[in-house]
Amino acid sequence: MSRNHDYDLLVVGLGPVGDALTALASLRGLSVLAIDKSPTPFPLPRAAVFDHEIMRIFQEIGVAGRILPLCRVPDRYQFRTASGDLLLDFPVKPLGAFGWAETYALHQPAVEAVLRERLAELGATIELGTTFEELEQDGDGVTATLLRDGERRSVRARYLVGCDGSWSPVREALGIKLDDYRFDEPWLVLDTIFDEPGDLPIVCQQICDPQRPVTYMAMSGKRFRWEFMLKPGEVPETMLADATIRDLVAPWNCADRMQVERKAIYRFHGLVAEKWRDGRVLLAGDAAHQMPPFAGQGMCSGIRDAANLAWKLAAVVLGGARESILDTYQVEREPHVRAIIETAIAMGKVVCMLDPDAAAQRDRDMLARKAAGAQDVSVAYPDLHGGGLISQTPQAGALLPQPQAPNGQRFDTLLNGAPALLGRHLPAETELDVQLLDLESVPLAPFRSAFDRWLDEINADAVLIRPDRHVFATGRADEILNLWSAAIGQPIAA
Ligand SMILES: Cc1cc2nc3c(=O)[nH]c(=O)nc-3n(C[C@H](O)[C@H](O)[C@H](O)COP(=O)(O)OP(=O)(O)OC[C@H]3O[C@@H](n4cnc5c(N)ncnc54)[C@H](O)[C@@H]3O)c2cc1C
């Protein structure tokens, strides 16, 4: 590291997204200072579920084994009418394509505590109780002013990422505006603990009752969450009163056994920052985008940002890649996030219908669809496109599946963090920083049939997997390496 920089990377904000970015960047060899203004992690849950892509990222960080016991795999995600008829019913596969269950219910503070513990193990420098105030940047780095215990100091880093949440002081410092989807609904969120859950169902449900739209979720362990939409004219003070809450949960016959852990009013909305990179400063997580929670994807999207960004920063700082690859971050991530926001808003519009006639019509239409045999399958999010780090070859931009060996070993355990070329007829060596994974070799044997099938389907010999597990290109090994060399800006051997 040059004497001009105290750190390669300054991460502002240690919510789940800052945690994930700090861990992944540290794993890839960057020196990281991560700060949070709060001396302790946010103690109360917000995210209720995350998906298999995120567990795969936790696997890479080295914490999946610690997080798994803190989670519960819900049976289903359902949308029901006020009278209980099923409008949508998404089963949760216990083993999805990426090597983990499709959905996990979590207790966010417990998961964040595991991530924090891991950061210390990975050697990142963590400063809690330290507030980011302002920044200046030039072509060589970023100087940030930090405040701790009343003392101000400057820290110089090559790059700064604002993972500082929805109000993001980093985004404010850059003057970046938010594009607003104009979906804006106030909801009461009620988190509870039950020593005796009794017959409370172990599901995630949207109850599409025009009298009062409700979300109900069995979270992990003894925790259960309800979310109640506020109707026009209802005010927080009345809605948060104990008597109102007892009335709201009355249909579940559980008020006497329930300990209220937290009650709060949130506004659910869809917002996207217009710019995710300004020179050497980038935004990730809620600082870059916010969405209503109906798809359970806000935190997931932020952790995907971290996975997308960490390897690119490392490639630029340590791997000699051209700096312009950082522009692919927003190019790839924004359409993905927007697709999810639009799905979440569409789900929200189904749930948040207060007009009884419109709700009755919705119920008739959706019940007719179900009666005609429509099956609900998990929502598939788009592949990545554009930006030069996704080629035009088949499957490029998709996440590589993660098969499991008969002994339970997951494929990703063979990856060493570099881009990987997996397949048949590989060169014996390459000058590029690329791991070669020959399907004929002994360690690959348990996964050979799964990947042979996958490659045969697209008529390819090999696939180049980026460090974030997305497919860069498929085809012939030599052609793929040439494409990668050109894309990343690394020279290829003559
Ligand atoms: C009711 C509800 C339900 C949700 N359900 C889900 C769900 O089921 N699944 C899902 O994936 N997502 C869900 N989400 C969204 C999810 O909680 C957020 O997207 C996620 O917590 C955002 O993480 P983050 O790290 O980007 O920001 P945050 O968690 O907000 O962290 C930002 C951090 O930055 C710090 N910070 C701020 N300013 C400064 C400063 N000046 N200096 C230093 N530090 C600073 C803060 O102290 C904080 O620790 C839900 C959200 C809500 C509200």
Coordinates of C-alpha atoms and ligand atoms in Angstrom, one line a residue:
M1 CA 0.0 0.0 0.0
S2 CA 1.3 3.5 -0.9
R3 CA 2.2 5.9 2.0
N4 CA -0.5 8.2 0.5
H5 CA -3.3 5.9 1.7
D6 CA -4.1 4.7 5.1
Y7 CA -6.4 2.0 3.7
D8 CA -7.4 0.6 0.3
L9 CA -11.1 0.8 1.2
L10 CA -13.1 2.8 3.7
V11 CA -16.6 1.3 4.3
V12 CA -19.0 3.8 5.9
G13 CA -21.8 2.0 7.7
L14 CA -21.8 -1.5 9.2
G15 CA -25.3 -2.8 8.6
P16 CA -25.5 -6.1 6.9
V17 CA -24.3 -4.6 3.6
G18 CA -21.2 -2.9 5.1
D19 CA -20.5 -6.1 7.0
A20 CA -20.7 -8.2 3.8
L21 CA -18.6 -5.8 1.7
T22 CA -15.9 -5.5 4.5
A23 CA -15.7 -9.3 4.7
L24 CA -15.5 -9.9 1.0
A25 CA -13.0 -7.1 0.4
S26 CA -10.8 -8.3 3.3
L27 CA -11.0 -11.9 2.0
R28 CA -9.7 -10.6 -1.4
G29 CA -6.7 -9.0 0.3
L30 CA -7.8 -5.3 0.5
S31 CA -6.9 -3.4 3.6
V32 CA -10.3 -2.1 5.0
L33 CA -11.3 0.3 7.6
A34 CA -15.1 0.0 8.4
I35 CA -16.8 2.5 10.6
D36 CA -20.3 2.8 12.1
K37 CA -21.6 5.8 14.0
S38 CA -23.4 3.4 16.4
P39 CA -21.3 1.7 19.1
T40 CA -23.4 -1.5 18.8
P41 CA -25.2 -3.2 15.9
F42 CA -28.8 -2.1 15.4
P43 CA -30.5 -4.3 18.0
L44 CA -33.9 -4.8 16.4
P45 CA -34.9 -7.0 13.4
R46 CA -35.8 -5.5 10.1
A47 CA -35.2 -8.1 7.4
A48 CA -37.3 -11.2 8.0
V49 CA -36.1 -13.5 5.2
F50 CA -33.2 -13.9 2.8
D51 CA -32.6 -16.3 -0.1
H52 CA -30.2 -19.0 -1.3
E53 CA -28.0 -16.6 -3.3
I54 CA -27.3 -14.7 0.0
M55 CA -26.6 -17.9 1.9
R56 CA -24.1 -18.7 -0.9
I57 CA -22.4 -15.4 -0.2
F58 CA -22.4 -16.1 3.5
Q59 CA -20.8 -19.5 2.6
E60 CA -18.0 -17.6 0.8
I61 CA -17.5 -15.3 3.7
G62 CA -17.1 -18.4 5.9
V63 CA -20.2 -18.0 8.1
A64 CA -22.9 -20.1 6.6
G65 CA -22.4 -22.8 9.2
R66 CA -22.8 -20.3 12.0
I67 CA -25.8 -18.6 10.4
L68 CA -27.7 -21.7 9.5
P69 CA -28.7 -22.6 13.1
L70 CA -30.0 -19.1 13.6
C71 CA -32.5 -19.5 10.8
R72 CA -35.7 -21.3 9.9
V73 CA -36.7 -22.5 6.5
P74 CA -40.4 -21.5 6.1
D75 CA -42.7 -24.0 4.4
R76 CA -44.4 -21.6 2.0
Y77 CA -45.1 -18.0 1.2
Q78 CA -48.8 -17.4 0.7
F79 CA -51.2 -14.7 -0.3
R80 CA -54.7 -15.3 1.1
T81 CA -58.1 -13.5 0.9
A82 CA -59.7 -12.1 4.0
S83 CA -61.7 -15.4 4.3
G84 CA -58.5 -17.5 4.0
D85 CA -58.8 -18.6 0.4
L86 CA -55.4 -19.1 -1.3
L87 CA -54.6 -16.6 -4.0
L88 CA -50.9 -17.4 -4.4
D89 CA -48.9 -20.2 -2.8
F90 CA -45.1 -20.3 -3.3
P91 CA -43.6 -23.5 -1.9
V92 CA -40.0 -23.1 -0.5
K93 CA -37.6 -25.7 -2.0
P94 CA -35.4 -27.1 0.8
L95 CA -32.5 -27.3 -1.8
G96 CA -32.5 -24.6 -4.5
A97 CA -30.2 -24.4 -7.5
F98 CA -27.5 -22.5 -5.6
G99 CA -26.8 -25.2 -3.0
W100 CA -29.0 -23.9 -0.2
A101 CA -32.7 -23.7 0.7
E102 CA -34.6 -21.1 -1.3
T103 CA -35.6 -19.0 1.7
Y104 CA -34.4 -18.6 5.3
A105 CA -36.2 -16.7 8.0
L106 CA -33.7 -14.9 10.2
H107 CA -33.2 -12.8 13.2
Q108 CA -31.3 -9.9 11.7
P109 CA -29.3 -8.8 14.8
A110 CA -28.1 -12.4 15.4
V111 CA -26.9 -12.7 11.8
E112 CA -25.2 -9.3 11.9
A113 CA -23.5 -10.4 15.1
V114 CA -22.0 -13.4 13.3
L115 CA -20.8 -11.2 10.4
R116 CA -19.2 -8.7 12.8
E117 CA -17.4 -11.6 14.6
R118 CA -16.1 -12.7 11.2
L119 CA -14.8 -9.3 10.3
A120 CA -12.4 -9.4 13.3
E121 CA -11.2 -12.8 12.2
L122 CA -10.6 -11.5 8.6
G123 CA -8.3 -8.7 9.9
A124 CA -10.5 -5.7 8.9
T125 CA -10.1 -2.7 11.1
I126 CA -13.5 -1.9 12.7
E127 CA -14.2 1.4 14.4
L128 CA -17.6 1.7 16.1
G129 CA -18.9 4.9 17.5
T130 CA -17.2 6.8 14.6
T131 CA -19.3 9.1 12.4
F132 CA -18.5 9.9 8.8
E133 CA -18.9 13.7 8.3
E134 CA -17.6 14.7 4.9
L135 CA -15.3 13.8 2.1
E136 CA -13.0 15.2 -0.6
Q137 CA -11.6 13.2 -3.5
D138 CA -9.1 13.5 -6.2
G139 CA -7.7 11.2 -8.9
D140 CA -5.7 9.2 -6.4
G141 CA -8.0 8.7 -3.4
V142 CA -10.6 9.9 -1.0
T143 CA -10.0 11.8 2.3
A144 CA -12.9 11.4 4.8
T145 CA -13.4 13.4 7.9
L146 CA -14.5 11.1 10.8
L147 CA -15.7 12.1 14.3
R148 CA -15.1 9.9 17.3
D149 CA -15.5 10.9 21.0
G150 CA -15.7 14.6 20.0
E151 CA -12.4 14.4 18.0
R152 CA -12.1 14.9 14.3
R153 CA -9.5 13.2 12.1
S154 CA -8.9 12.6 8.4
V155 CA -8.5 9.2 6.9
R156 CA -7.2 8.6 3.3
A157 CA -8.4 5.6 1.3
R158 CA -8.2 4.6 -2.3
Y159 CA -11.9 4.0 -2.4
L160 CA -14.9 4.8 -0.1
V161 CA -18.2 2.9 -0.2
G162 CA -21.2 4.4 1.5
C163 CA -23.2 1.5 3.1
D164 CA -24.7 4.0 5.4
G165 CA -28.4 3.2 4.9
S166 CA -31.5 5.0 3.6
W167 CA -30.5 8.4 4.8
S168 CA -26.9 7.9 3.6
P169 CA -24.7 10.9 4.5
V170 CA -22.3 9.8 1.9
R171 CA -25.0 10.0 -0.8
E172 CA -25.9 13.4 0.6
A173 CA -22.3 14.6 0.5
L174 CA -22.2 13.7 -3.2
G175 CA -25.5 15.4 -3.8
I176 CA -26.9 12.3 -5.5
K177 CA -30.7 12.4 -6.0
L178 CA -33.1 9.5 -5.6
D179 CA -35.5 8.3 -8.4
D180 CA -38.9 7.7 -6.6
Y181 CA -41.3 5.0 -7.8
R182 CA -44.1 6.9 -5.9
F183 CA -45.1 3.8 -4.0
D184 CA -45.5 5.1 -0.4
E185 CA -47.4 3.1 2.2
P186 CA -47.3 3.4 6.0
W187 CA -47.3 0.1 7.9
L188 CA -47.1 -0.9 11.6
V189 CA -44.4 -3.5 12.1
L190 CA -44.8 -5.6 15.3
D191 CA -42.1 -8.0 16.3
T192 CA -42.9 -10.5 19.1
I193 CA -41.5 -13.4 21.0
F194 CA -43.5 -16.4 22.1
D195 CA -42.2 -18.9 24.7
E196 CA -45.3 -21.0 23.8
P197 CA -46.1 -20.4 20.1
G198 CA -48.9 -22.9 20.3
D199 CA -50.6 -23.3 16.9
L200 CA -49.2 -20.2 15.3
P201 CA -48.6 -21.3 11.7
I202 CA -45.0 -21.7 10.4
V203 CA -45.5 -19.7 7.2
C204 CA -45.1 -16.3 5.6
Q205 CA -48.5 -14.9 4.7
Q206 CA -49.9 -11.8 3.1
I207 CA -53.5 -11.5 4.2
C208 CA -55.2 -9.4 1.4
D209 CA -58.0 -8.1 3.5
P210 CA -59.3 -4.7 2.3
Q211 CA -60.4 -4.0 5.8
R212 CA -56.8 -4.3 6.9
P213 CA -54.0 -5.7 4.8
V214 CA -51.6 -7.8 7.0
T215 CA -48.3 -9.6 6.7
Y216 CA -47.7 -12.5 9.1
M217 CA -44.4 -14.3 9.4
A218 CA -43.0 -17.1 11.5
M219 CA -39.4 -15.8 11.8
S220 CA -36.6 -17.8 13.5
G221 CA -36.9 -19.5 16.9
K222 CA -39.6 -18.0 19.1
R223 CA -40.0 -14.8 17.0
F224 CA -43.1 -13.9 15.0
R225 CA -43.8 -10.8 13.0
W226 CA -47.0 -9.0 12.0
E227 CA -47.2 -6.0 9.7
F228 CA -50.4 -4.0 9.6
M229 CA -51.1 -1.5 6.9
L230 CA -52.3 1.9 8.2
K231 CA -55.5 3.2 6.6
P232 CA -56.1 6.8 5.5
G233 CA -56.5 8.9 8.6
E234 CA -54.9 6.5 11.1
V235 CA -52.1 8.0 13.1
P236 CA -49.0 6.4 14.6
E237 CA -49.9 7.3 18.2
T238 CA -53.3 5.4 18.1
M239 CA -51.9 2.5 16.1
L240 CA -49.0 1.9 18.4
A241 CA -51.2 1.9 21.6
D242 CA -51.2 -1.4 23.5
A243 CA -55.0 -1.7 23.2
T244 CA -54.9 -1.3 19.4
I245 CA -52.2 -4.0 19.1
R246 CA -54.2 -6.4 21.1
D247 CA -57.2 -5.8 18.8
L248 CA -55.0 -6.3 15.7
V249 CA -53.6 -9.7 16.8
A250 CA -57.0 -10.9 18.2
P251 CA -57.7 -13.2 15.2
W252 CA -54.6 -15.2 16.2
N253 CA -55.7 -15.7 19.8
C254 CA -52.2 -15.1 21.1
A255 CA -52.2 -11.7 22.8
D256 CA -51.9 -13.2 26.3
R257 CA -48.7 -15.2 25.4
M258 CA -47.0 -12.5 23.3
Q259 CA -44.0 -10.4 24.4
V260 CA -43.7 -7.3 22.2
E261 CA -40.1 -6.9 21.2
R262 CA -40.6 -3.9 19.0
K263 CA -43.4 -1.8 17.4
A264 CA -42.7 0.8 14.8
I265 CA -44.2 2.6 11.9
Y266 CA -42.3 2.3 8.6
R267 CA -43.1 3.8 5.2
F268 CA -42.6 1.2 2.5
H269 CA -41.3 2.8 -0.7
G270 CA -39.3 2.3 -3.9
L271 CA -36.2 4.5 -4.4
V272 CA -33.1 4.2 -6.6
A273 CA -30.1 6.5 -6.5
E274 CA -29.4 8.2 -9.8
K275 CA -25.7 7.5 -9.6
W276 CA -24.0 4.7 -7.7
R277 CA -20.4 5.8 -8.4
D278 CA -18.9 9.2 -8.3
G279 CA -15.1 8.9 -9.0
R280 CA -13.7 6.9 -6.1
V281 CA -16.8 6.9 -4.0
L282 CA -19.6 4.3 -4.4
L283 CA -22.9 3.5 -2.8
A284 CA -24.3 0.1 -1.8
G285 CA -27.4 -1.3 -0.1
D286 CA -30.1 1.0 1.2
A287 CA -27.9 4.0 0.4
A288 CA -28.3 3.1 -3.3
H289 CA -31.8 1.6 -3.4
Q290 CA -34.8 1.0 -1.1
M291 CA -37.8 -1.2 -1.7
P292 CA -41.0 -2.3 0.0
P293 CA -40.5 -5.6 1.9
F294 CA -43.1 -7.7 0.0
A295 CA -40.5 -9.7 -1.8
G296 CA -38.1 -9.9 1.2
Q297 CA -35.3 -8.5 -1.0
G298 CA -34.0 -5.2 0.4
M299 CA -31.1 -6.6 2.4
C300 CA -30.5 -9.4 -0.2
S301 CA -30.1 -6.8 -2.9
G302 CA -27.6 -4.8 -0.8
I303 CA -25.6 -8.0 -0.1
R304 CA -25.6 -8.7 -3.9
D305 CA -24.2 -5.2 -4.4
A306 CA -21.4 -6.0 -2.0
A307 CA -20.6 -9.3 -3.8
N308 CA -20.6 -7.5 -7.2
L309 CA -18.3 -4.6 -5.9
A310 CA -15.8 -6.4 -3.7
W311 CA -14.0 -8.4 -6.4
K312 CA -14.0 -5.5 -8.8
L313 CA -12.4 -3.2 -6.3
A314 CA -9.8 -5.9 -5.5
A315 CA -9.2 -6.4 -9.3
V316 CA -8.5 -2.7 -9.7
V317 CA -6.4 -2.1 -6.5
L318 CA -4.5 -5.4 -6.5
G319 CA -5.0 -7.1 -9.8
G320 CA -4.1 -4.4 -12.4
A321 CA -7.5 -4.3 -13.9
R322 CA -8.6 -1.0 -15.5
E323 CA -10.5 1.3 -13.2
S324 CA -13.4 1.7 -15.6
I325 CA -14.6 -1.8 -14.6
L326 CA -16.1 0.0 -11.6
D327 CA -18.6 1.5 -14.0
T328 CA -20.0 -2.0 -14.6
Y329 CA -21.2 -2.0 -11.0
Q330 CA -24.2 0.2 -11.6
V331 CA -24.7 -1.0 -15.2
E332 CA -25.1 -4.6 -13.9
R333 CA -26.8 -4.0 -10.6
E334 CA -29.3 -1.3 -11.3
P335 CA -31.6 -3.2 -13.7
H336 CA -31.5 -6.2 -11.4
V337 CA -32.5 -4.1 -8.4
R338 CA -35.2 -2.3 -10.4
A339 CA -36.7 -5.6 -11.6
I340 CA -36.9 -6.6 -7.9
I341 CA -38.3 -3.3 -6.8
E342 CA -41.0 -3.6 -9.5
T343 CA -41.8 -7.1 -8.4
A344 CA -42.1 -6.0 -4.8
I345 CA -44.3 -3.0 -5.7
A346 CA -46.5 -5.3 -7.9
M347 CA -46.9 -7.7 -4.9
G348 CA -47.6 -4.6 -2.7
K349 CA -50.3 -3.4 -5.0
V350 CA -52.0 -6.8 -4.7
V351 CA -51.8 -6.7 -0.9
C352 CA -52.5 -3.0 -0.3
M353 CA -55.9 -2.9 -2.0
L354 CA -58.4 -1.0 0.3
D355 CA -61.3 -0.6 -2.1
P356 CA -63.6 -3.5 -1.3
D357 CA -65.0 -3.8 -4.9
A358 CA -61.5 -3.8 -6.4
A359 CA -60.4 -6.3 -3.8
A360 CA -63.4 -8.6 -4.6
Q361 CA -62.6 -8.4 -8.3
R362 CA -58.9 -9.2 -7.6
D363 CA -60.0 -12.2 -5.5
R364 CA -62.3 -13.5 -8.2
D365 CA -59.6 -13.2 -10.9
M366 CA -56.8 -14.8 -8.9
L367 CA -59.1 -17.6 -7.6
A368 CA -60.2 -18.3 -11.2
R369 CA -56.5 -18.5 -12.2
K370 CA -55.8 -20.9 -9.4
A371 CA -58.9 -23.0 -10.2
A372 CA -57.6 -23.3 -13.8
G373 CA -54.5 -25.0 -12.4
A374 CA -52.0 -22.2 -12.3
Q375 CA -48.9 -23.1 -10.3
D376 CA -46.9 -20.5 -8.4
V377 CA -43.2 -20.8 -8.7
S378 CA -40.5 -18.7 -7.0
V379 CA -39.9 -15.4 -8.7
A380 CA -36.8 -15.6 -10.9
Y381 CA -34.7 -12.5 -10.9
P382 CA -32.9 -11.4 -14.1
D383 CA -29.4 -12.3 -15.1
L384 CA -26.8 -9.5 -15.3
H385 CA -26.3 -7.7 -18.7
G386 CA -24.1 -5.1 -20.2
G387 CA -21.0 -3.3 -19.1
G388 CA -18.3 -5.4 -20.6
L389 CA -17.8 -7.9 -17.8
I390 CA -20.7 -10.1 -19.1
S391 CA -20.0 -11.6 -22.6
Q392 CA -22.6 -12.3 -25.3
T393 CA -22.2 -16.1 -25.0
P394 CA -25.0 -18.4 -23.8
Q395 CA -25.7 -18.3 -20.0
A396 CA -23.5 -15.2 -19.6
G397 CA -24.8 -13.1 -16.7
A398 CA -26.5 -16.0 -14.9
L399 CA -25.4 -17.2 -11.6
L400 CA -23.6 -20.6 -11.9
P401 CA -25.5 -23.4 -10.2
Q402 CA -23.9 -24.8 -7.1
P403 CA -24.2 -28.6 -7.2
Q404 CA -23.6 -30.7 -4.1
A405 CA -21.5 -33.9 -4.0
P406 CA -23.0 -37.1 -2.6
N407 CA -20.9 -36.5 0.6
G408 CA -22.5 -33.0 1.0
Q409 CA -19.5 -31.0 -0.3
R410 CA -20.6 -27.9 -2.2
F411 CA -18.9 -27.0 -5.4
D412 CA -17.9 -23.5 -4.4
T413 CA -15.5 -24.9 -1.8
L414 CA -13.2 -25.7 -4.7
L415 CA -13.0 -22.0 -5.7
N416 CA -10.0 -19.9 -4.5
G417 CA -11.5 -16.4 -4.9
A418 CA -10.0 -15.7 -8.4
P419 CA -12.1 -16.0 -11.6
A420 CA -12.3 -19.7 -12.5
L421 CA -12.3 -21.4 -15.8
L422 CA -14.2 -24.7 -15.4
G423 CA -14.6 -27.3 -18.1
R424 CA -13.0 -29.6 -20.6
H425 CA -10.0 -29.1 -22.9
L426 CA -8.4 -26.5 -20.7
P427 CA -4.9 -25.1 -21.3
A428 CA -2.3 -26.6 -18.9
E429 CA -1.6 -23.1 -17.5
T430 CA -2.5 -19.4 -18.1
E431 CA -0.7 -16.1 -17.3
L432 CA -4.0 -14.6 -16.3
D433 CA -5.1 -14.6 -12.7
V434 CA -7.6 -17.3 -13.4
Q435 CA -8.0 -20.6 -11.5
L436 CA -8.2 -23.6 -13.9
L437 CA -10.7 -26.3 -12.9
D438 CA -10.4 -29.3 -15.2
L439 CA -13.5 -31.5 -15.1
E440 CA -11.3 -34.5 -15.7
S441 CA -9.3 -33.9 -12.5
V442 CA -9.8 -35.8 -9.3
P443 CA -11.2 -33.0 -7.1
L444 CA -13.8 -32.2 -9.7
A445 CA -15.0 -35.8 -10.0
P446 CA -18.1 -35.5 -7.7
F447 CA -19.3 -32.5 -9.8
R448 CA -18.4 -33.8 -13.2
S449 CA -21.7 -35.2 -14.3
A450 CA -23.6 -32.0 -13.1
F451 CA -21.3 -29.7 -15.1
D452 CA -21.0 -32.0 -18.1
R453 CA -24.8 -31.9 -18.4
W454 CA -24.8 -28.1 -18.0
L455 CA -22.1 -27.5 -20.6
D456 CA -23.6 -30.1 -23.0
E457 CA -26.9 -28.2 -22.9
I458 CA -25.3 -25.0 -24.2
N459 CA -22.8 -26.9 -26.4
A460 CA -19.8 -25.4 -24.6
D461 CA -16.5 -26.8 -23.4
A462 CA -15.9 -24.4 -20.6
V463 CA -17.3 -21.6 -18.5
L464 CA -15.5 -18.7 -16.9
I465 CA -17.0 -17.9 -13.5
R466 CA -16.4 -14.5 -12.0
P467 CA -15.5 -14.2 -8.3
D468 CA -19.1 -13.3 -7.6
R469 CA -20.2 -16.7 -9.1
H470 CA -21.8 -15.0 -12.2
V471 CA -21.0 -16.5 -15.6
F472 CA -18.7 -14.3 -17.7
A473 CA -18.6 -16.5 -20.8
T474 CA -19.1 -20.0 -22.1
G475 CA -17.6 -21.6 -25.1
R476 CA -14.1 -22.8 -26.0
A477 CA -11.5 -22.3 -23.3
D478 CA -9.0 -20.3 -25.4
E479 CA -11.7 -18.0 -26.7
I480 CA -13.0 -17.4 -23.2
L481 CA -9.6 -16.5 -21.8
N482 CA -9.1 -14.0 -24.7
L483 CA -12.4 -12.4 -24.0
W484 CA -11.6 -12.2 -20.3
S485 CA -8.2 -10.6 -20.8
A486 CA -9.8 -7.9 -23.0
A487 CA -12.6 -7.3 -20.6
I488 CA -10.6 -7.0 -17.4
G489 CA -7.7 -5.2 -18.9
Q490 CA -5.1 -7.7 -17.9
P491 CA -2.5 -8.8 -20.6
I492 CA -2.7 -12.3 -21.9
A493 CA 0.4 -14.4 -22.6
A494 CA 1.4 -14.4 -26.2
Ligands
LIG1 C1 -40.1 -3.8 8.1 C2 -38.9 -4.2 7.2 C3 -38.9 -5.5 6.7 C4 -37.8 -5.9 5.9 N1 -37.8 -7.1 5.5 C5 -36.8 -7.6 4.7 C6 -36.6 -8.9 4.3 O1 -37.4 -9.8 4.7 N2 -35.6 -9.3 3.5 C7 -34.6 -8.4 3.1 O2 -33.7 -8.8 2.4 N3 -34.7 -7.1 3.5 C8 -35.7 -6.6 4.3 N4 -35.8 -5.3 4.7 C9 -34.8 -4.4 4.2 C10 -33.5 -4.5 5.0 O3 -33.7 -4.4 6.4 C11 -32.5 -3.4 4.6 O4 -32.5 -3.3 3.2 C12 -31.1 -3.6 5.2 O5 -31.1 -3.6 6.6 C13 -30.2 -2.5 4.6 O6 -28.9 -2.7 5.0 P1 -27.8 -1.6 4.9 O7 -26.6 -2.3 5.5 O8 -27.8 -1.1 3.5 O9 -28.3 -0.4 5.8 P2 -28.5 -0.3 7.3 O10 -28.9 -1.6 7.9 O11 -29.5 0.8 7.5 O12 -27.1 0.1 7.9 C14 -26.6 1.4 7.7 C15 -25.5 1.7 8.8 O13 -24.9 2.9 8.5 C16 -24.6 3.5 9.7 N5 -24.4 5.0 9.5 C17 -25.4 5.9 9.0 N6 -24.8 7.1 8.9 C18 -23.5 7.0 9.3 C19 -22.5 7.9 9.4 N7 -22.6 9.2 9.2 N8 -21.3 7.5 9.9 C20 -21.1 6.1 10.2 N9 -22.1 5.2 10.1 C21 -23.3 5.6 9.7 C22 -25.8 3.2 10.6 O14 -25.5 3.4 12.0 C23 -26.1 1.8 10.2 O15 -25.5 0.8 11.0 C24 -36.8 -4.9 5.5 C25 -36.9 -3.6 6.0 C26 -37.9 -3.2 6.8 C27 -37.9 -1.9 7.4

